[in-house]
XYZ file of C-alpha atoms in Angstrom:
772
model
C 8.385 -13.281 -19.384
C 7.935 -9.663 -20.393
C 11.296 -8.831 -18.904
C 13.114 -11.601 -20.781
C 16.067 -10.047 -22.610
C 18.004 -11.595 -25.473
C 20.866 -9.222 -24.677
C 21.156 -10.550 -21.119
C 20.877 -14.119 -22.382
C 23.696 -13.492 -24.828
C 25.794 -11.930 -22.068
C 25.248 -14.941 -19.790
C 26.330 -17.367 -22.492
C 29.380 -15.208 -23.294
C 30.315 -15.219 -19.603
C 30.258 -19.024 -19.457
C 31.553 -19.989 -22.911
C 35.258 -18.962 -22.582
C 35.694 -20.878 -19.336
C 33.971 -23.889 -20.893
C 36.329 -23.801 -23.888
C 39.444 -23.472 -21.712
C 38.282 -26.277 -19.404
C 37.360 -28.543 -22.311
C 40.707 -27.955 -23.977
C 42.689 -28.466 -20.780
C 40.850 -31.609 -19.690
C 41.005 -33.082 -23.189
C 44.774 -32.565 -23.436
C 45.371 -34.166 -20.036
C 43.199 -37.197 -20.756
C 44.626 -37.492 -24.270
C 48.111 -37.803 -22.780
C 46.748 -40.494 -20.449
C 45.272 -42.416 -23.372
C 48.342 -41.967 -25.569
C 50.565 -43.476 -22.867
C 48.736 -46.799 -23.412
C 50.081 -46.867 -26.991
C 53.612 -45.619 -26.297
C 55.080 -48.663 -28.072
C 53.374 -47.460 -31.281
C 53.967 -43.719 -30.900
C 57.691 -44.145 -30.216
C 58.496 -47.062 -32.526
C 61.018 -46.517 -35.280
C 59.519 -49.148 -37.571
C 55.925 -47.826 -37.525
C 55.019 -45.498 -40.450
C 54.089 -41.949 -39.561
C 50.674 -42.223 -41.234
C 49.664 -44.936 -38.738
C 50.841 -42.762 -35.850
C 48.751 -39.828 -37.099
C 45.727 -42.100 -37.565
C 46.048 -43.315 -33.984
C 46.471 -39.736 -32.730
C 43.228 -38.549 -34.319
C 41.414 -41.764 -33.352
C 42.014 -41.113 -29.644
C 40.357 -37.679 -29.773
C 36.591 -38.481 -30.085
C 36.363 -40.677 -26.995
C 38.311 -38.124 -24.938
C 36.330 -35.030 -26.006
C 32.996 -36.826 -25.572
C 33.969 -37.683 -21.999
C 35.400 -34.266 -21.056
C 32.635 -32.131 -22.592
C 30.127 -32.645 -19.722
C 32.804 -31.939 -17.111
C 33.874 -28.773 -18.934
C 30.246 -27.619 -18.986
C 30.027 -27.924 -15.199
C 33.335 -26.110 -14.696
C 32.505 -23.378 -17.211
C 29.059 -22.675 -15.738
C 30.362 -22.624 -12.147
C 33.312 -20.302 -12.903
C 31.451 -18.044 -15.336
C 28.400 -17.449 -13.139
C 30.524 -17.232 -9.977
C 32.549 -14.437 -11.590
C 29.334 -12.593 -12.410
C 28.159 -13.148 -8.836
C 31.435 -11.845 -7.434
C 31.261 -8.732 -9.650
C 27.637 -8.145 -8.559
C 26.471 -8.548 -12.160
C 23.903 -11.184 -11.224
C 22.584 -8.848 -8.522
C 22.217 -6.095 -11.120
C 20.436 -8.465 -13.489
C 18.059 -9.566 -10.741
C 17.398 -5.950 -9.749
C 16.268 -5.345 -13.333
C 13.493 -7.876 -12.769
C 15.185 -10.935 -14.317
C 14.507 -14.028 -12.228
C 16.332 -17.311 -11.826
C 14.246 -18.919 -14.548
C 15.309 -16.328 -17.155
C 18.950 -16.688 -16.014
C 18.766 -20.464 -16.350
C 17.163 -20.590 -19.823
C 20.236 -19.508 -21.889
C 22.470 -21.867 -19.887
C 20.017 -24.682 -20.581
C 20.094 -23.911 -24.310
C 23.882 -24.019 -24.191
C 23.655 -27.403 -22.451
C 21.205 -28.650 -25.105
C 23.531 -27.551 -27.928
C 26.511 -29.288 -26.322
C 24.419 -32.404 -25.647
C 23.553 -32.545 -29.358
C 27.252 -32.156 -30.222
C 28.213 -34.895 -27.750
C 25.472 -37.138 -29.137
C 26.849 -36.736 -32.679
C 30.358 -37.579 -31.448
C 29.066 -40.667 -29.619
C 26.914 -41.661 -32.593
C 29.567 -41.428 -35.297
C 32.941 -40.387 -33.906
C 33.458 -42.850 -31.046
C 32.648 -46.087 -32.984
C 34.599 -44.864 -36.037
C 37.603 -44.036 -33.823
C 37.405 -47.476 -32.154
C 37.608 -49.115 -35.601
C 40.622 -46.977 -36.496
C 42.401 -47.896 -33.245
C 41.836 -51.603 -33.942
C 43.056 -51.252 -37.535
C 46.198 -49.400 -36.437
C 46.934 -51.988 -33.734
C 46.576 -54.868 -36.209
C 48.641 -53.139 -38.902
C 51.313 -52.436 -36.299
C 51.353 -56.115 -35.318
C 51.570 -57.053 -39.011
C 54.559 -54.784 -39.521
C 56.301 -56.177 -36.476
C 56.062 -59.624 -38.048
C 58.084 -58.296 -40.966
C 60.981 -57.651 -38.568
C 60.362 -59.426 -35.252
C 63.988 -59.044 -34.195
C 65.223 -55.864 -32.546
C 68.996 -55.410 -32.221
C 70.185 -55.767 -28.642
C 66.961 -57.460 -27.456
C 66.387 -61.191 -26.876
C 63.319 -62.611 -28.619
C 61.996 -65.872 -27.122
C 58.662 -66.024 -28.948
C 59.654 -67.710 -32.213
C 59.026 -71.465 -32.375
C 60.902 -72.244 -29.165
C 64.018 -70.386 -30.333
C 65.707 -67.574 -28.430
C 67.239 -65.143 -30.902
C 69.652 -62.304 -30.186
C 71.100 -59.832 -32.661
C 73.820 -57.460 -31.515
C 73.656 -54.995 -34.421
C 71.233 -54.416 -37.262
C 69.761 -52.085 -39.871
C 65.969 -51.692 -39.697
C 65.701 -50.074 -43.106
C 67.633 -52.788 -44.949
C 66.383 -55.619 -42.753
C 69.888 -57.005 -42.165
C 71.522 -58.145 -38.920
C 75.021 -58.741 -37.589
C 76.433 -60.988 -34.843
C 73.482 -63.329 -34.417
C 72.982 -65.838 -31.607
C 70.200 -68.485 -31.680
C 69.464 -70.885 -28.821
C 67.245 -73.953 -28.952
C 66.849 -76.638 -26.282
C 65.343 -80.117 -26.684
C 64.670 -81.254 -23.131
C 63.548 -84.733 -24.210
C 66.881 -85.425 -25.902
C 68.846 -83.323 -23.353
C 70.321 -81.482 -26.268
C 71.163 -77.803 -26.702
C 71.664 -76.301 -30.138
C 73.506 -72.990 -30.575
C 73.685 -71.223 -33.934
C 75.951 -68.231 -34.481
C 76.478 -66.097 -37.550
C 78.118 -62.810 -38.512
C 75.181 -61.705 -40.738
C 71.596 -62.630 -41.605
C 68.138 -61.470 -42.646
C 64.442 -62.438 -42.629
C 62.719 -63.253 -45.924
C 59.047 -62.274 -45.658
C 56.549 -64.365 -47.564
C 54.151 -61.919 -49.276
C 51.545 -64.616 -49.880
C 48.637 -63.701 -47.581
C 47.741 -67.379 -47.184
C 51.237 -68.301 -46.018
C 51.799 -68.365 -42.274
C 55.606 -68.494 -42.215
C 58.706 -66.520 -43.096
C 62.333 -67.625 -43.279
C 65.330 -66.681 -41.184
C 68.406 -66.738 -43.430
C 71.926 -66.799 -41.898
C 75.192 -66.470 -43.793
C 78.341 -68.428 -42.790
C 76.549 -69.968 -39.820
C 78.221 -72.147 -37.181
C 76.006 -74.753 -35.498
C 77.135 -76.081 -32.106
C 75.264 -79.049 -30.620
C 75.823 -80.047 -27.009
C 74.388 -83.349 -25.762
C 74.266 -84.048 -22.023
C 73.212 -87.696 -21.727
C 73.849 -90.288 -19.050
C 76.890 -91.475 -21.025
C 78.524 -88.045 -20.799
C 78.676 -84.776 -22.697
C 79.186 -84.540 -26.434
C 79.981 -81.468 -28.474
C 79.658 -81.098 -32.263
C 80.513 -77.911 -34.140
C 80.069 -77.488 -37.886
C 80.144 -74.742 -40.505
C 76.931 -74.939 -42.539
C 77.344 -71.899 -44.790
C 73.841 -70.608 -45.438
C 71.309 -71.673 -42.836
C 67.512 -71.353 -43.218
C 64.604 -72.197 -41.021
C 60.937 -71.252 -41.111
C 59.362 -68.880 -38.614
C 55.679 -69.501 -38.076
C 53.775 -66.228 -37.708
C 50.163 -65.164 -37.165
C 50.103 -63.167 -40.386
C 47.023 -64.897 -41.765
C 45.122 -64.485 -38.497
C 45.903 -60.762 -38.389
C 44.906 -60.269 -42.034
C 41.605 -62.042 -41.319
C 40.955 -59.620 -38.477
C 41.826 -56.659 -40.690
C 39.393 -57.746 -43.373
C 36.684 -58.903 -40.974
C 33.805 -56.366 -41.126
C 32.517 -57.507 -37.725
C 34.259 -55.662 -34.927
C 33.825 -55.451 -31.187
C 30.724 -53.775 -29.694
C 32.754 -50.584 -29.075
C 33.081 -50.204 -32.873
C 29.343 -50.346 -33.564
C 26.940 -47.438 -33.892
C 23.782 -47.156 -31.796
C 21.540 -48.929 -34.320
C 24.107 -51.674 -34.898
C 24.479 -52.115 -31.133
C 20.740 -52.734 -30.795
C 20.870 -55.385 -33.540
C 24.029 -56.896 -32.036
C 22.453 -57.125 -28.570
C 19.268 -58.696 -29.927
C 21.313 -61.549 -31.394
C 23.310 -62.256 -28.225
C 22.569 -63.754 -24.839
C 24.041 -63.465 -21.366
C 27.005 -61.233 -20.630
C 27.614 -60.303 -24.280
C 24.090 -58.920 -24.567
C 24.352 -57.000 -21.280
C 27.725 -55.499 -22.243
C 26.379 -54.294 -25.591
C 23.350 -52.742 -23.880
C 25.604 -51.017 -21.326
C 27.740 -49.507 -24.117
C 24.600 -48.247 -25.906
C 23.205 -46.763 -22.712
C 26.532 -45.175 -21.696
C 26.715 -43.264 -24.973
C 23.177 -41.953 -24.521
C 23.875 -41.020 -20.896
C 27.099 -39.174 -21.777
C 25.183 -37.324 -24.477
C 22.605 -35.874 -22.052
C 25.154 -35.212 -19.281
C 26.131 -31.722 -20.610
C 22.528 -30.607 -20.121
C 22.393 -32.149 -16.640
C 25.650 -30.479 -15.592
C 24.541 -27.132 -17.060
C 21.456 -27.257 -14.814
C 23.457 -28.479 -11.814
C 26.102 -25.747 -12.149
C 23.506 -23.010 -12.531
C 21.509 -24.249 -9.546
C 24.574 -24.378 -7.317
C 25.681 -20.822 -8.133
C 22.204 -19.319 -7.794
C 21.635 -21.034 -4.446
C 24.732 -19.625 -2.697
C 25.152 -16.041 -1.657
C 28.099 -13.817 -2.382
C 29.545 -13.799 1.126
C 30.725 -17.308 1.826
C 28.852 -19.735 -0.358
C 30.695 -19.486 -3.667
C 33.644 -21.624 -2.596
C 31.252 -24.119 -1.070
C 29.299 -24.178 -4.323
C 32.429 -25.069 -6.305
C 33.297 -27.759 -3.764
C 29.782 -29.219 -3.978
C 30.041 -29.135 -7.784
C 33.118 -31.362 -7.572
C 31.333 -33.641 -5.125
C 28.332 -33.742 -7.437
C 30.501 -34.654 -10.410
C 32.151 -37.518 -8.529
C 28.815 -38.705 -7.146
C 27.191 -38.633 -10.595
C 29.843 -40.843 -12.178
C 29.895 -43.151 -9.168
C 26.147 -43.610 -9.616
C 26.785 -44.406 -13.278
C 29.430 -47.011 -12.389
C 27.173 -48.457 -9.700
C 24.327 -48.797 -12.173
C 26.571 -50.564 -14.694
C 27.832 -52.960 -12.034
C 24.298 -53.751 -10.903
C 23.404 -54.476 -14.523
C 26.423 -56.753 -14.992
C 25.518 -58.748 -11.911
C 21.891 -58.865 -13.155
C 20.664 -57.331 -9.903
C 18.647 -54.882 -12.050
C 18.052 -54.659 -15.766
C 20.171 -52.333 -17.894
C 17.397 -49.758 -18.436
C 16.814 -49.367 -14.697
C 20.545 -49.025 -14.093
C 20.712 -46.209 -16.650
C 17.958 -44.246 -14.906
C 19.794 -44.288 -11.554
C 22.150 -41.290 -12.138
C 19.410 -39.405 -14.013
C 16.872 -39.728 -11.192
C 19.400 -38.775 -8.509
C 20.589 -35.764 -10.547
C 17.038 -34.592 -11.223
C 16.219 -34.819 -7.515
C 19.267 -32.765 -6.487
C 18.692 -30.120 -9.179
C 15.007 -29.813 -8.273
C 15.866 -29.382 -4.616
C 18.436 -26.677 -5.408
C 16.009 -24.694 -7.541
C 12.880 -25.085 -5.426
C 14.198 -24.826 -1.866
C 14.550 -21.418 -0.252
C 17.971 -21.992 1.224
C 20.361 -24.907 1.490
C 20.749 -25.805 5.140
C 24.340 -26.940 4.606
C 25.275 -23.661 2.966
C 23.787 -21.614 5.813
C 25.427 -23.845 8.389
C 28.825 -23.470 6.738
C 28.367 -19.680 6.490
C 27.486 -19.486 10.176
C 30.448 -21.668 11.023
C 32.819 -19.398 9.103
C 31.333 -16.288 10.752
C 31.594 -17.821 14.230
C 35.185 -18.805 13.622
C 36.079 -15.143 13.297
C 34.807 -14.222 16.797
C 36.627 -14.636 20.054
C 35.405 -16.776 22.962
C 32.916 -15.005 25.183
C 34.997 -15.810 28.255
C 37.747 -13.424 27.143
C 37.345 -9.785 28.074
C 37.293 -7.297 25.213
C 40.612 -5.702 26.150
C 42.264 -9.120 26.469
C 41.009 -10.142 23.049
C 42.246 -6.852 21.600
C 45.620 -7.274 23.269
C 45.981 -10.826 21.992
C 45.102 -9.685 18.475
C 47.702 -6.903 18.550
C 50.312 -9.280 19.959
C 49.706 -11.870 17.242
C 49.830 -9.188 14.595
C 53.128 -7.823 15.910
C 54.709 -11.291 15.973
C 53.585 -11.902 12.407
C 54.827 -8.478 11.320
C 58.132 -8.974 13.078
C 58.640 -12.282 11.311
C 58.427 -10.604 7.927
C 57.494 -7.289 6.458
C 56.549 -9.046 3.246
C 52.868 -9.723 3.984
C 52.013 -9.769 0.289
C 54.601 -12.508 -0.314
C 52.780 -14.808 2.080
C 49.463 -13.872 0.546
C 50.704 -14.780 -2.949
C 52.173 -18.079 -1.736
C 48.988 -18.895 0.160
C 46.854 -18.279 -2.919
C 49.194 -20.240 -5.180
C 49.102 -23.221 -2.827
C 45.325 -23.023 -2.464
C 44.596 -22.905 -6.190
C 47.257 -25.510 -6.902
C 45.660 -27.900 -4.394
C 42.182 -27.281 -5.802
C 43.382 -27.784 -9.386
C 45.284 -30.974 -8.574
C 42.276 -32.293 -6.667
C 39.901 -31.562 -9.534
C 42.158 -32.863 -12.326
C 43.069 -35.953 -10.321
C 39.375 -36.661 -9.802
C 38.750 -36.404 -13.552
C 41.747 -38.631 -14.269
C 40.589 -41.270 -11.792
C 37.008 -41.207 -13.078
C 38.153 -41.694 -16.672
C 40.491 -44.532 -15.645
C 37.749 -46.163 -13.582
C 35.359 -46.043 -16.544
C 38.030 -47.656 -18.715
C 38.799 -50.527 -16.313
C 35.435 -51.060 -14.633
C 34.299 -53.623 -17.190
C 37.340 -55.757 -16.271
C 36.976 -55.224 -12.513
C 33.284 -56.075 -12.629
C 33.978 -59.532 -14.057
C 36.226 -60.846 -11.275
C 35.760 -61.522 -7.575
C 37.066 -58.613 -5.524
C 37.565 -56.575 -8.685
C 36.347 -53.350 -7.087
C 38.951 -53.690 -4.329
C 41.721 -54.360 -6.857
C 40.598 -51.333 -8.875
C 40.591 -49.128 -5.756
C 44.083 -50.342 -4.871
C 45.251 -49.663 -8.421
C 43.849 -46.120 -8.345
C 45.581 -45.490 -4.991
C 49.011 -46.546 -6.272
C 48.371 -44.557 -9.450
C 48.236 -41.269 -7.478
C 52.007 -40.446 -7.534
C 52.086 -41.001 -11.310
C 49.005 -38.790 -11.750
C 50.475 -36.068 -9.549
C 53.707 -35.923 -11.547
C 51.717 -35.782 -14.785
C 49.358 -33.047 -13.601
C 51.611 -30.933 -11.402
C 53.072 -28.686 -14.175
C 49.610 -27.972 -15.625
C 48.177 -27.324 -12.154
C 50.981 -24.875 -11.372
C 50.296 -23.050 -14.632
C 46.601 -22.727 -13.734
C 47.375 -21.691 -10.141
C 49.717 -18.942 -11.371
C 47.148 -17.635 -13.834
C 44.281 -17.670 -11.331
C 46.307 -16.041 -8.532
C 47.510 -13.059 -10.551
C 44.290 -12.678 -12.561
C 42.327 -12.311 -9.318
C 44.845 -9.834 -7.939
C 44.625 -7.885 -11.179
C 40.828 -7.799 -11.006
C 40.970 -6.612 -7.404
C 43.430 -3.858 -8.397
C 46.103 -5.186 -6.014
C 48.725 -5.117 -8.773
C 47.803 -1.514 -9.600
C 48.164 -0.566 -5.921
C 51.500 -2.366 -5.743
C 52.943 -0.545 -8.739
C 51.424 2.769 -7.601
C 53.385 2.397 -4.365
C 56.585 2.409 -6.436
C 57.220 -1.336 -6.305
C 58.274 -3.343 -9.367
C 56.082 -6.084 -10.802
C 59.166 -8.287 -10.912
C 59.309 -8.108 -7.116
C 55.722 -9.383 -7.101
C 56.841 -12.520 -8.947
C 59.704 -13.314 -6.569
C 57.695 -15.483 -4.124
C 56.052 -17.232 -7.068
C 59.399 -18.193 -8.620
C 60.778 -19.257 -5.226
C 57.759 -21.516 -4.704
C 58.188 -23.053 -8.169
C 61.791 -23.957 -7.364
C 60.593 -25.694 -4.190
C 57.936 -27.551 -6.183
C 60.620 -28.679 -8.625
C 62.643 -30.150 -5.760
C 59.530 -31.780 -4.259
C 58.464 -33.308 -7.580
C 61.987 -34.575 -8.211
C 61.994 -36.258 -4.796
C 58.632 -37.944 -5.470
C 59.905 -39.050 -8.878
C 63.073 -40.547 -7.372
C 61.897 -42.150 -4.148
C 58.145 -42.756 -4.409
C 57.006 -43.124 -8.022
C 59.361 -45.983 -9.084
C 57.944 -48.257 -6.368
C 54.298 -47.301 -6.826
C 54.566 -47.559 -10.629
C 55.701 -51.178 -10.360
C 52.707 -51.984 -8.147
C 50.133 -50.129 -10.242
C 51.381 -51.702 -13.489
C 51.058 -55.156 -11.914
C 47.557 -54.373 -10.657
C 46.484 -53.027 -14.043
C 47.769 -56.158 -15.770
C 45.906 -58.249 -13.204
C 42.678 -56.360 -13.892
C 42.949 -56.660 -17.649
C 43.734 -60.388 -17.353
C 40.548 -60.891 -15.286
C 42.362 -61.470 -12.004
C 45.042 -63.862 -13.274
C 48.370 -63.086 -11.641
C 51.173 -62.913 -14.175
C 53.800 -65.622 -13.822
C 57.135 -63.872 -13.461
C 59.112 -67.099 -13.434
C 61.177 -68.022 -16.455
C 64.507 -67.465 -18.113
C 66.145 -64.098 -18.478
C 68.723 -63.392 -21.136
C 71.434 -60.744 -21.027
C 74.282 -60.047 -23.455
C 77.515 -58.408 -22.363
C 80.577 -58.144 -24.585
C 81.589 -61.749 -25.507
C 79.218 -63.369 -22.997
C 75.548 -64.265 -23.009
C 73.842 -64.990 -19.675
C 70.786 -67.189 -19.136
C 69.320 -67.379 -15.633
C 66.243 -67.287 -13.416
C 65.600 -64.682 -10.752
C 65.608 -65.794 -7.128
C 62.348 -64.171 -6.019
C 62.587 -65.491 -2.458
C 65.792 -63.686 -1.624
C 66.030 -60.144 -0.291
C 68.893 -59.471 -2.656
C 66.883 -60.767 -5.648
C 68.406 -58.212 -7.996
C 71.911 -59.551 -7.138
C 71.302 -63.285 -6.693
C 70.142 -65.657 -9.441
C 69.685 -69.393 -9.951
C 70.285 -71.889 -12.788
C 72.876 -69.621 -14.355
C 74.371 -70.446 -17.764
C 77.133 -68.317 -19.256
C 78.068 -68.731 -22.930
C 81.509 -67.295 -23.637
C 82.526 -66.791 -27.281
C 85.785 -66.338 -29.135
C 87.157 -62.801 -29.667
C 85.570 -62.652 -33.148
C 82.220 -63.705 -31.561
C 81.629 -66.532 -34.050
C 82.552 -69.647 -32.043
C 81.527 -70.857 -28.618
C 84.504 -71.472 -26.315
C 83.246 -71.986 -22.754
C 80.002 -72.723 -20.931
C 79.645 -72.021 -17.192
C 76.879 -73.746 -15.207
C 75.892 -73.145 -11.597
C 72.706 -73.663 -9.559
C 73.202 -70.314 -7.819
C 75.344 -67.248 -8.302
C 75.571 -63.753 -6.894
C 77.105 -60.601 -8.313
C 79.546 -58.848 -6.036
C 81.775 -55.899 -6.714
C 83.414 -56.468 -10.146
C 82.770 -60.241 -10.124
C 80.214 -63.072 -10.216
C 80.656 -65.608 -7.422
C 79.473 -69.189 -8.123
C 78.052 -71.743 -5.716
C 79.893 -74.928 -4.724
C 78.378 -77.036 -7.539
C 79.562 -74.848 -10.414
C 81.251 -76.344 -13.481
C 82.909 -75.142 -16.661
C 82.731 -76.801 -20.085
C 85.544 -75.989 -22.490
C 84.671 -76.722 -26.133
C 87.528 -77.464 -28.531
C 87.889 -79.632 -31.659
C 84.677 -81.554 -31.033
C 85.642 -82.378 -27.474
C 84.120 -81.246 -24.223
C 86.380 -80.806 -21.216
C 84.423 -80.630 -17.967
C 86.029 -78.779 -15.050
C 84.556 -78.495 -11.561
C 84.992 -75.010 -10.122
C 83.629 -75.063 -6.543
C 83.295 -71.563 -5.095
C 84.671 -70.138 -8.325
C 84.221 -66.630 -9.652
C 84.228 -64.756 -12.956
C 85.361 -61.165 -13.470
C 82.452 -58.867 -14.456
C 82.577 -55.102 -13.970
C 78.823 -54.387 -14.205
C 75.940 -56.317 -12.687
C 74.161 -58.242 -15.490
C 71.296 -59.316 -13.203
C 69.988 -55.887 -12.222
C 67.079 -53.828 -13.662
C 66.169 -56.302 -16.383
C 63.799 -54.964 -19.043
C 62.191 -52.524 -16.631
C 60.265 -49.490 -17.822
C 61.898 -46.098 -17.262
C 58.998 -45.222 -14.945
C 60.091 -48.107 -12.677
C 63.612 -46.749 -12.296
C 65.124 -43.848 -10.439
C 67.926 -41.764 -11.852
C 70.786 -44.037 -10.732
C 69.039 -47.215 -11.885
C 68.350 -45.636 -15.271
C 72.035 -44.768 -15.658
C 73.007 -48.346 -14.777
C 70.585 -49.794 -17.309
C 71.845 -47.434 -20.021
C 75.369 -48.735 -19.463
C 74.202 -52.369 -19.546
C 71.900 -52.049 -22.573
C 73.010 -53.464 -25.945
C 69.950 -52.182 -27.826
C 70.171 -48.816 -29.546
C 66.413 -48.332 -29.322
C 66.276 -49.227 -25.640
C 69.273 -47.037 -24.898
C 67.699 -44.026 -26.613
C 64.476 -44.606 -24.719
C 66.341 -44.712 -21.407
C 68.499 -41.679 -22.253
C 65.423 -39.592 -23.115
C 63.731 -40.765 -19.903
C 66.840 -39.852 -17.896
C 66.939 -36.315 -19.295
C 63.211 -35.928 -18.572
C 63.898 -36.897 -14.958
C 66.384 -34.039 -14.708
C 63.940 -31.541 -16.250
C 61.480 -32.218 -13.427
C 63.574 -29.858 -11.292
C 63.140 -26.933 -13.695
C 59.763 -27.571 -15.330
C 57.593 -25.657 -12.781
C 59.874 -22.617 -12.999
C 59.893 -22.579 -16.814
C 56.110 -22.943 -17.089
C 55.602 -20.094 -14.623
C 58.138 -17.973 -16.482
C 56.097 -17.920 -19.700
C 52.695 -17.970 -17.928
C 53.049 -15.119 -15.420
C 53.533 -12.319 -17.997
C 50.067 -12.991 -19.421
C 48.453 -12.759 -15.996
C 50.287 -9.552 -15.112
C 49.636 -7.735 -18.381
C 45.866 -8.096 -18.224
C 43.653 -5.261 -19.251
C 40.164 -5.449 -17.861
C 38.752 -5.524 -21.353
C 40.881 -8.321 -22.783
C 41.211 -10.584 -19.774
C 39.721 -13.720 -21.326
C 41.640 -13.302 -24.584
C 44.937 -12.857 -22.747
C 44.343 -15.929 -20.596
C 43.534 -17.753 -23.832
C 46.952 -16.747 -25.153
C 48.570 -18.173 -22.020
C 46.742 -21.496 -22.417
C 47.654 -21.505 -26.129
C 51.356 -21.026 -25.338
C 51.134 -23.852 -22.787
C 49.568 -26.160 -25.388
C 52.262 -25.158 -27.869
C 54.885 -26.011 -25.260
C 53.277 -29.435 -24.686
C 53.128 -30.130 -28.421
C 56.720 -29.079 -29.149
C 58.000 -31.015 -26.124
C 56.253 -34.193 -27.279
C 57.481 -33.764 -30.864
C 61.098 -33.232 -29.833
C 60.950 -36.243 -27.510
C 59.751 -38.402 -30.373
C 62.637 -37.155 -32.523
C 64.984 -38.139 -29.705
C 63.446 -41.596 -29.343
C 63.667 -42.205 -33.084
C 67.327 -41.162 -33.200
C 66.857 -37.981 -35.235
C 68.073 -35.805 -32.351
C 70.439 -36.396 -29.466
C 68.458 -37.121 -26.265
C 69.925 -34.108 -24.453
C 69.008 -31.753 -27.302
C 65.565 -33.321 -27.794
C 64.552 -32.942 -24.146
C 66.178 -29.653 -23.173
C 65.617 -27.597 -26.343
C 61.890 -26.877 -25.688
C 62.630 -25.787 -22.112
C 65.444 -23.507 -23.263
C 63.325 -22.067 -26.087
C 60.311 -21.307 -23.889
C 62.545 -19.913 -21.150
C 63.754 -17.346 -23.676
C 60.154 -16.668 -24.748
C 59.125 -16.236 -21.121
C 62.004 -13.873 -20.392
C 61.092 -11.813 -23.461
C 57.406 -11.635 -22.493
C 58.363 -10.700 -18.941
C 60.565 -7.862 -20.220
C 57.543 -6.448 -22.064
C 55.398 -6.216 -18.929
C 54.829 -2.706 -17.664
C 56.529 -2.471 -14.273
């Protein structure tokens, strides 16, 4: 203890802290984007006030940072101490008489400080944020009741009515060209109401559960199909009103109810809540309480684990293995946590015992790392690597030497650009490691979020595993740009530290030439990512969305049967999808087509057919099709066996699908078919983002590489911090411009491409300032 030095302790903490901050920031941004995607309907809604959006934004932060802090501690300790090990600084410290215990103490104090911070966030921040999220969700639902109709979108959730509005003004609350459908199956009667203009009158009385739909100059058409024949009545009713029953009172009760879900309660309140419950409710409350405590002590556990791993592996070949084992340890730790929670939910063990499971396992591993002389696995791997560099004993020395020279000559003949291959190899290696690590974090966070649903249904773990598998393409496309940025930084930072860049420039070569293989690789990654986005992700996104919905509905498979509605010029289509046919997107059943007059106020014709299929520029009916012509209160019925109706675009394709479910061509087709301004803007922004996938890796590398190349040995961490800061600024500006595009303030092309163009200019400027 005599040799304990506060100066060395301070230096150790300073070596770890920057990497912890960068990791924490990076992981938090990535997981924040994942969480924000769950509330995309709020973030990108025109009718939601900006103050609610900002409240939701800040409310998502505490849960994310509390979850990523322990992981960032592990990453920061591993990278910081490994750098010191690689620079022989730990060897110098040990030669001064400082042992492993003195090296570990400052890291432990850092872990304690971060555990206290995480505990405060879990104690106050997480429950407060959960209450804010619930309040924002309820206020959003309340505001949607004020205007439940969106122009260009069919609404079938109002008292058995299907309502369609072709045009409208959200700010004024007025609509134009309105179509309302109501069917009384008992009376075999269909009622159609059309109007050129209308509005919704909101009842401000909090005790009132209804509002009124008011139509001006309405035309009501009633069609009766009884055994005696068809009857048609059309009448002008002037102003038409009918009540819309809403859940306004129920939502207001929830807003004013002080009792929230267990996630919104503090630790003391959770204990009281659990004491007053029985069964699954009590167990779930206890699990939430224990999870917060466990996450609070995890920074300390990971600080000890990271330190033990680095100190146990030598400089020669164990550092990479140590980082790999750190990732394995992280995954294993959270799997133990999930296993303990599942055992508690099934009442195989009590909640307290389940909480001790990851702690006991972690303590055992850390104790073994600190107290054992040498890890057998590490020595075995080192020996394996050393043996792999020798030649078989059966080969004579001259033969081995000849083979070596021959291989070298072939490699040299293939290219004289050895450094190019070295740069590409390092970029690919660090990209793969970064994607693997970030994907692991993403999957762990998602598993924690959905495990409570999976644990309540039979085979839930298998469904969750299947969901996580089909989620991988989506995760890769989300993480790939960030991983390429990190890989570029790490590759050139290491080469700068090893003086390879200095040697390159001293040989008379330009730094720009050094970047050539990097830029070429980024172009290839852009093409690869675009291919995954076009041919893989649309299919896997459909599957993973279905599996997620199945998990959250406790295993209930969503019923996709039902009527679809599509509007196209003077026609409105009602039909059901034929799920049993291979050409399901082209063939439909129980098709009804309502054809209106040129001024779109009166119904003229109704087409009925049990089956129909869209072919090039037409809809072909089955043999039992019929047409009803409505005129002067009379219905003329015409049989049209094997008839057809001219239609340029396919109205049955890509119905109400998310942009993530569509490739580029399908998105273009849905843009052309969409009658909703909001939906069209959403699709147009998504389409432009699909195109930017080709260029995004190149642009990110363009403004990242200059920071890595202009490193001075003294300001390395600060300069890397600038690079990460510029990347975060790029992410923030890109998201802001996209929201402007979705809300109609900017054209989609300008909203999506402006940030890329701006940061390309910034990158080119920074690159021009690099000393070559």
